[in-house]
Amino acid sequence: MVAEGKKGKVILAYSGGLDTSCILLWLIEQGYEVVAFMADVGQEEDFEAAKTKAMKCGAAGFFLEDLKREFVEQLIYPAVQCNAIYENVYLLGTSLARPVIARGMMEVALREGCDFVSHGCTGKGNDQVRFELAFYGLSPSIKVIAPWRLPEFYERFAGRSALLDYAAKNGIPVTQTAAKPWSTDENLFHISYEAGILEDPNTTPPDDMWKLTTSPLKAPEQPETLTIEWSRGLPTKVTKQDGTTVTDAVEVFLTLNALARKHGVGRIDIVENRFIGVKSRGCYESPAATILRVAHMDLEGMTLDRNVRALRDQFITTAFSQILYNGFFFSPEREFVTAAIPQSQKTVNGFTRLKLYKGNVIVEGRDSDEGLYDAKFSSMDEQGGFEPTATSGFIDISSIRIKAWAVANGKRGQSGVAVGDVYNRE
């Protein structure tokens, strides 16, 4: 039941930053009752200060949900198992957190009887798609308010300078300044930076922008070693250089984050293709995720059948990465794809030994009892496994179509053609 004079109750995905603080106040000005929702997905945040800010802006309530374990076990770990990556560079940190946040937010919305959900995503970005598809996948009848797509909002706030002015006039404390206006999104997995001076792809990010990782140039001169133990493609134990160990899923991730940050591991700077068709420059820090990807892919080389790995890479990795990036987590195709991930990881058991040094993750060794690798079988120093003469037949059969192709293209068959002739003809 909507109170008289009110347009309804809105739950706002609140970050405590510039955009959502201004949106919170603006929604109240429009006649909505607003409650703020924050998800603890491992970001470094003063949640009590965020609550104070939200209430000062006029929020009717503030809800904080600790979703770190769900984030690690239900989103991050499947991504690690299938080596999820977008455009061969981006490890999907923001994309991974959105389904968890949306699910937690919708649970509160239902409990509090909210009529609308709202967010601070821009009209040109990916997150508006991710959040809203998640909302509809969880609650098909929910109504969404997206201020950055409403003319009455974006015509009033043409850019971040207008938001900064609005915040100043209304006493809203913000960390962004005219000198550092970039937008950030942080969670346990990563932090992203975009907008402001970063919109020029040829502008080098300033040193003081990077928050999570030490500059590789300033990282320790001495490398640090660690060992990660794996069970069915999941990291189950980390042993540090000093011999201390951690086994809890969240603690494993926190430990790897701390080590990677210390040694400058996990920075990237890319221009990517957003789902809506716009190219965007983004900078990211994904410390623990970078370590896990390197270690996991290395162990798979020893433990995973080559055809299983090829099929997984071609279909599961690519599909899961695109589903995450484009915001279709709550969909039948995501359920189908994730059902196949554990099956591909049954043999990914063992350990990897790593060294961290000035931004690099170096594999120093690995071992497994799975038996797909046989040192004697592949050794150059002893016979075994099959007769070397059998390879002649293997090559003969493999060359049948190559010879036919060469003849058909007028390359004079076995008489030979200069390499340059082949290239020039193509």
XYZ file of C-alpha atoms in Angstrom:
426
model
C 0.000 0.000 0.000
C 1.599 3.267 -1.149
C 1.359 6.064 1.393
C -0.587 9.168 0.411
C 1.618 11.662 -1.406
C 4.245 9.020 -2.107
C 5.002 7.293 -5.419
C 6.017 4.039 -3.763
C 8.888 2.349 -1.975
C 12.229 1.949 -3.754
C 15.201 -0.189 -2.820
C 18.376 1.380 -4.213
C 21.598 -0.488 -4.913
C 23.744 1.845 -2.865
C 27.534 2.055 -3.064
C 28.078 5.096 -0.893
C 29.725 6.844 -3.820
C 28.903 9.971 -5.786
C 26.287 8.609 -8.186
C 24.142 6.574 -5.815
C 24.270 9.176 -3.034
C 22.955 11.805 -5.443
C 20.397 9.368 -6.861
C 19.147 8.543 -3.369
C 18.456 12.205 -2.646
C 16.977 12.764 -6.107
C 14.543 9.837 -5.731
C 13.353 11.293 -2.434
C 12.851 14.657 -4.161
C 10.679 12.857 -6.728
C 8.380 11.591 -3.991
C 9.652 8.050 -3.418
C 10.367 6.393 -0.099
C 13.885 5.031 -0.467
C 15.753 2.302 1.385
C 19.436 1.729 0.683
C 20.927 -1.708 0.078
C 24.602 -2.589 0.270
C 26.196 -5.962 -0.314
C 29.439 -6.847 1.396
C 31.237 -8.693 -1.395
C 34.675 -8.041 0.034
C 35.195 -4.400 -0.922
C 37.249 -2.221 1.400
C 34.415 -0.063 2.683
C 33.463 1.682 5.886
C 29.924 0.323 5.962
C 28.995 2.265 9.076
C 30.049 5.507 7.372
C 28.053 4.500 4.283
C 24.993 3.875 6.444
C 25.406 7.262 8.109
C 25.680 8.939 4.702
C 22.602 7.152 3.349
C 20.510 8.082 6.355
C 21.770 11.675 6.172
C 20.625 11.777 2.546
C 17.143 10.815 3.719
C 16.997 7.028 3.345
C 14.114 5.414 5.229
C 16.256 2.384 5.957
C 19.652 0.798 5.333
C 20.322 -2.902 4.741
C 23.743 -4.537 4.625
C 24.117 -8.180 3.612
C 27.368 -10.153 3.961
C 27.594 -12.105 0.704
C 31.332 -12.852 0.568
C 31.068 -16.617 0.968
C 28.290 -16.903 -1.589
C 30.360 -14.739 -3.929
C 33.437 -16.971 -3.628
C 31.791 -20.365 -3.653
C 28.958 -19.810 -6.131
C 30.442 -17.308 -8.586
C 34.212 -16.973 -8.303
C 35.049 -20.657 -8.035
C 33.084 -21.791 -11.110
C 34.822 -18.975 -13.010
C 38.193 -20.268 -11.814
C 37.295 -23.831 -12.768
C 36.548 -22.891 -16.373
C 39.221 -20.165 -16.671
C 36.571 -17.549 -17.435
C 37.914 -14.524 -19.270
C 36.470 -11.872 -21.581
C 38.292 -10.924 -24.777
C 41.322 -12.862 -23.500
C 42.155 -10.164 -20.919
C 39.366 -9.202 -18.495
C 38.753 -11.622 -15.613
C 35.144 -10.463 -15.122
C 35.319 -9.122 -11.567
C 32.396 -6.715 -11.818
C 30.350 -9.171 -13.876
C 30.823 -11.919 -11.300
C 29.537 -9.856 -8.395
C 26.338 -8.569 -9.997
C 24.268 -11.798 -9.709
C 25.143 -12.103 -6.003
C 24.276 -8.473 -5.305
C 21.039 -8.663 -7.280
C 19.929 -11.829 -5.481
C 20.607 -10.340 -2.059
C 18.885 -7.115 -3.035
C 15.755 -8.855 -4.314
C 15.463 -10.858 -1.092
C 15.417 -7.613 0.906
C 13.027 -5.979 -1.580
C 10.554 -8.825 -1.114
C 10.924 -8.774 2.641
C 10.459 -5.002 2.891
C 7.580 -4.781 0.438
C 9.354 -2.568 -2.096
C 7.484 -1.512 -5.229
C 10.605 -0.623 -7.226
C 14.304 -1.369 -7.463
C 16.818 1.225 -8.598
C 20.506 1.473 -9.401
C 23.141 4.025 -10.394
C 24.339 2.401 -13.600
C 24.935 4.688 -16.558
C 22.921 4.474 -19.752
C 25.992 3.524 -21.769
C 27.413 0.763 -19.610
C 27.095 -2.969 -19.095
C 25.930 -2.938 -15.487
C 22.462 -1.598 -16.246
C 21.897 -4.713 -18.357
C 23.403 -7.052 -15.774
C 21.395 -5.700 -12.872
C 18.066 -5.441 -14.638
C 18.216 -8.842 -16.331
C 19.074 -10.293 -12.917
C 16.149 -8.466 -11.297
C 13.733 -9.772 -13.917
C 15.205 -13.277 -13.729
C 14.564 -13.283 -9.986
C 11.275 -11.362 -9.897
C 9.636 -10.967 -13.337
C 7.049 -8.439 -12.144
C 9.452 -6.043 -10.423
C 9.599 -2.441 -11.674
C 12.953 -0.781 -12.262
C 13.902 2.880 -11.971
C 17.084 3.649 -13.923
C 17.772 7.389 -13.374
C 20.577 7.603 -15.923
C 18.042 6.632 -18.612
C 15.444 9.197 -17.533
C 15.623 12.565 -19.377
C 14.577 14.468 -16.265
C 17.662 13.094 -14.534
C 20.378 13.038 -17.194
C 19.409 16.435 -18.570
C 19.807 17.876 -15.091
C 23.057 16.037 -14.406
C 24.955 16.185 -17.663
C 28.099 14.732 -16.130
C 30.065 14.132 -12.968
C 30.806 17.824 -12.502
C 27.055 18.455 -12.147
C 26.808 15.609 -9.646
C 29.703 17.037 -7.670
C 27.959 20.418 -7.554
C 24.698 18.785 -6.444
C 26.505 16.847 -3.737
C 28.264 19.962 -2.481
C 25.038 21.991 -2.358
C 23.282 19.261 -0.386
C 26.126 18.461 1.993
C 26.786 14.983 0.605
C 30.410 13.957 1.317
C 32.052 12.186 -1.630
C 35.562 10.914 -2.368
C 35.535 11.873 -6.055
C 36.953 15.239 -7.027
C 37.229 17.226 -10.236
C 40.861 16.070 -10.400
C 40.019 12.387 -9.820
C 36.548 11.861 -11.240
C 36.917 8.245 -12.361
C 34.339 5.705 -11.328
C 35.325 2.598 -9.380
C 33.730 -0.716 -8.504
C 35.399 -2.905 -5.907
C 34.833 -6.373 -4.530
C 36.820 -9.310 -3.190
C 37.790 -10.293 -6.731
C 38.932 -6.967 -8.162
C 38.543 -3.225 -8.565
C 37.707 -1.417 -11.792
C 38.386 2.152 -12.897
C 36.711 4.014 -15.754
C 35.524 7.457 -16.874
C 37.185 10.814 -16.290
C 40.689 11.118 -17.686
C 40.679 7.380 -18.420
C 38.296 7.934 -21.316
C 41.345 8.987 -23.356
C 42.825 5.543 -24.129
C 46.264 7.095 -24.588
C 46.338 8.606 -21.093
C 48.556 6.651 -18.724
C 46.748 5.956 -15.435
C 48.306 8.022 -12.645
C 50.249 6.074 -10.042
C 47.909 7.148 -7.252
C 44.881 5.691 -9.051
C 45.838 2.086 -8.393
C 44.425 1.100 -5.009
C 44.923 -2.615 -4.461
C 48.352 -3.498 -5.804
C 51.856 -2.251 -5.239
C 53.460 -0.942 -8.403
C 55.600 -3.746 -9.877
C 58.448 -1.216 -9.950
C 58.165 -0.792 -6.174
C 57.382 -4.409 -5.314
C 59.838 -6.375 -3.130
C 63.192 -7.225 -4.664
C 62.921 -10.747 -3.263
C 60.365 -13.138 -4.785
C 57.923 -15.065 -2.624
C 56.889 -18.684 -3.114
C 53.646 -20.488 -2.350
C 51.888 -23.762 -3.069
C 48.228 -24.191 -4.021
C 46.546 -27.577 -3.626
C 43.598 -28.387 -5.885
C 40.658 -30.776 -5.702
C 38.374 -31.112 -8.722
C 39.585 -27.757 -10.030
C 39.038 -25.878 -6.763
C 41.816 -24.409 -4.578
C 41.537 -26.197 -1.254
C 44.766 -25.227 0.500
C 47.389 -22.501 0.256
C 50.789 -22.950 1.863
C 52.800 -19.755 2.195
C 56.565 -19.436 2.097
C 56.747 -19.416 5.896
C 54.838 -22.702 6.086
C 51.511 -21.314 7.306
C 48.416 -22.706 5.602
C 44.795 -21.716 4.972
C 41.949 -23.939 3.781
C 38.696 -21.990 4.160
C 37.384 -20.787 0.774
C 37.149 -17.127 1.748
C 40.466 -17.185 3.609
C 42.182 -18.802 0.615
C 41.052 -15.921 -1.537
C 41.984 -13.281 1.034
C 45.433 -14.826 1.487
C 46.127 -14.899 -2.244
C 44.879 -11.333 -2.532
C 47.335 -10.167 0.108
C 50.267 -11.941 -1.527
C 49.415 -10.718 -5.028
C 48.877 -7.141 -3.892
C 52.251 -7.107 -2.166
C 54.029 -8.213 -5.349
C 52.129 -6.059 -7.852
C 50.229 -8.903 -9.485
C 46.969 -8.396 -11.374
C 46.949 -5.007 -13.140
C 45.481 -4.637 -16.626
C 44.567 -1.686 -18.839
C 42.359 -2.443 -21.849
C 39.846 -1.158 -24.368
C 36.974 -3.629 -24.407
C 33.712 -4.090 -26.272
C 30.683 -3.483 -24.103
C 27.589 -5.598 -24.671
C 25.611 -2.620 -25.992
C 28.151 -2.065 -28.762
C 30.314 0.722 -27.335
C 34.066 0.422 -26.910
C 35.234 1.348 -23.422
C 38.599 1.823 -21.747
C 38.872 0.161 -18.363
C 41.636 -0.442 -15.853
C 41.434 -3.368 -13.461
C 43.251 -4.951 -10.564
C 42.505 -8.657 -10.028
C 45.193 -9.903 -7.619
C 44.162 -13.356 -6.341
C 42.233 -14.092 -9.518
C 45.393 -13.703 -11.591
C 47.309 -16.166 -9.400
C 44.497 -18.719 -9.509
C 44.111 -18.525 -13.278
C 47.810 -19.117 -13.906
C 48.010 -21.975 -11.402
C 44.787 -23.659 -12.506
C 45.582 -23.553 -16.216
C 49.012 -24.976 -15.523
C 47.677 -27.928 -13.510
C 45.083 -28.635 -16.198
C 47.936 -29.138 -18.661
C 49.024 -32.121 -16.591
C 45.662 -33.534 -15.502
C 43.012 -32.790 -18.131
C 42.447 -34.880 -21.250
C 43.298 -32.773 -24.289
C 39.945 -33.225 -26.033
C 38.001 -32.459 -22.864
C 40.115 -29.360 -22.403
C 39.623 -28.255 -26.011
C 35.844 -28.708 -25.823
C 35.689 -26.932 -22.474
C 37.756 -24.023 -23.784
C 35.727 -23.746 -26.973
C 32.265 -24.012 -25.504
C 32.123 -23.747 -21.714
C 34.794 -21.098 -21.100
C 33.653 -18.857 -23.931
C 29.951 -19.279 -23.215
C 30.219 -18.783 -19.451
C 32.393 -15.690 -19.892
C 29.961 -14.096 -22.338
C 26.958 -15.002 -20.194
C 28.588 -13.321 -17.204
C 29.756 -10.262 -19.093
C 26.414 -9.718 -20.827
C 24.330 -10.222 -17.691
C 22.469 -13.456 -18.438
C 23.384 -15.284 -15.234
C 19.762 -16.009 -14.316
C 18.979 -17.814 -17.551
C 18.510 -21.366 -18.845
C 21.754 -21.223 -20.832
C 23.755 -20.357 -17.711
C 22.236 -23.290 -15.837
C 23.128 -25.564 -18.743
C 26.713 -24.313 -19.002
C 27.518 -24.376 -15.286
C 26.181 -27.924 -15.004
C 29.037 -29.027 -17.283
C 31.833 -27.303 -15.379
C 32.237 -29.850 -12.509
C 32.300 -32.726 -14.995
C 35.296 -31.158 -16.745
C 37.186 -30.816 -13.465
C 37.036 -34.351 -12.038
C 40.708 -34.987 -12.751
C 42.101 -31.544 -11.894
C 43.676 -32.670 -8.639
C 47.186 -31.986 -7.380
C 49.267 -28.954 -6.536
C 51.085 -26.076 -8.193
C 54.202 -24.345 -6.859
C 54.439 -20.665 -7.703
C 56.751 -17.700 -7.347
C 55.532 -14.094 -7.228
C 57.914 -11.420 -8.418
C 57.301 -7.831 -9.537
C 53.928 -8.328 -11.185
C 54.632 -11.843 -12.431
C 53.191 -15.214 -11.436
C 55.825 -17.820 -12.269
C 55.044 -21.544 -12.151
C 57.949 -23.441 -10.606
C 56.438 -26.919 -10.507
C 53.337 -29.028 -10.335
C 52.377 -32.612 -9.471
C 49.326 -34.865 -9.535
C 48.399 -38.501 -9.015
C 45.936 -38.523 -11.894
C 48.340 -40.439 -14.143
C 47.763 -38.692 -17.470
C 51.364 -37.537 -17.452
C 54.023 -40.253 -17.597
C 57.604 -39.027 -17.558
C 58.938 -42.324 -18.948
C 56.345 -42.415 -21.713
C 57.271 -38.956 -23.001
C 60.997 -39.141 -22.232
C 63.533 -38.455 -24.970
C 66.066 -40.600 -23.135
C 64.340 -44.001 -23.109
C 62.050 -46.128 -25.212
C 58.546 -47.016 -24.097
C 54.856 -46.587 -24.738
C 54.902 -47.231 -28.492
C 57.371 -48.086 -31.213
C 58.917 -44.987 -32.827
C 58.369 -46.585 -36.255
C 54.611 -46.297 -35.664
C 54.912 -42.545 -35.970
C 55.775 -42.893 -39.645
C 52.333 -44.308 -40.337
C 50.744 -41.612 -38.196
C 52.444 -38.914 -40.254
C 51.588 -40.651 -43.541
C 47.884 -40.757 -42.699
C 47.914 -37.189 -41.364
C 49.541 -35.928 -44.549
C 46.958 -37.355 -46.971
C 44.725 -34.293 -47.008
C 47.710 -31.907 -46.945
C 49.171 -33.520 -50.071
C 45.776 -33.436 -51.798
C 45.381 -29.773 -50.905
C 48.844 -28.954 -52.265
C 48.180 -30.727 -55.557
C 44.740 -29.151 -55.956
C 46.246 -25.709 -55.509
C 48.800 -26.237 -58.232
C 51.742 -26.423 -55.886
C 53.353 -29.226 -57.932
C 52.860 -31.856 -55.230
C 56.104 -33.463 -54.041
C 58.355 -31.452 -56.349
C 58.181 -28.584 -53.833
C 57.274 -24.915 -53.894
C 59.173 -22.034 -52.391
C 57.611 -20.682 -49.212
C 57.461 -17.254 -50.757
C 55.438 -18.615 -53.696
C 52.832 -20.006 -51.313
C 52.523 -16.706 -49.433
C 52.344 -14.664 -52.619
C 49.662 -16.912 -54.088
C 47.532 -16.474 -50.940
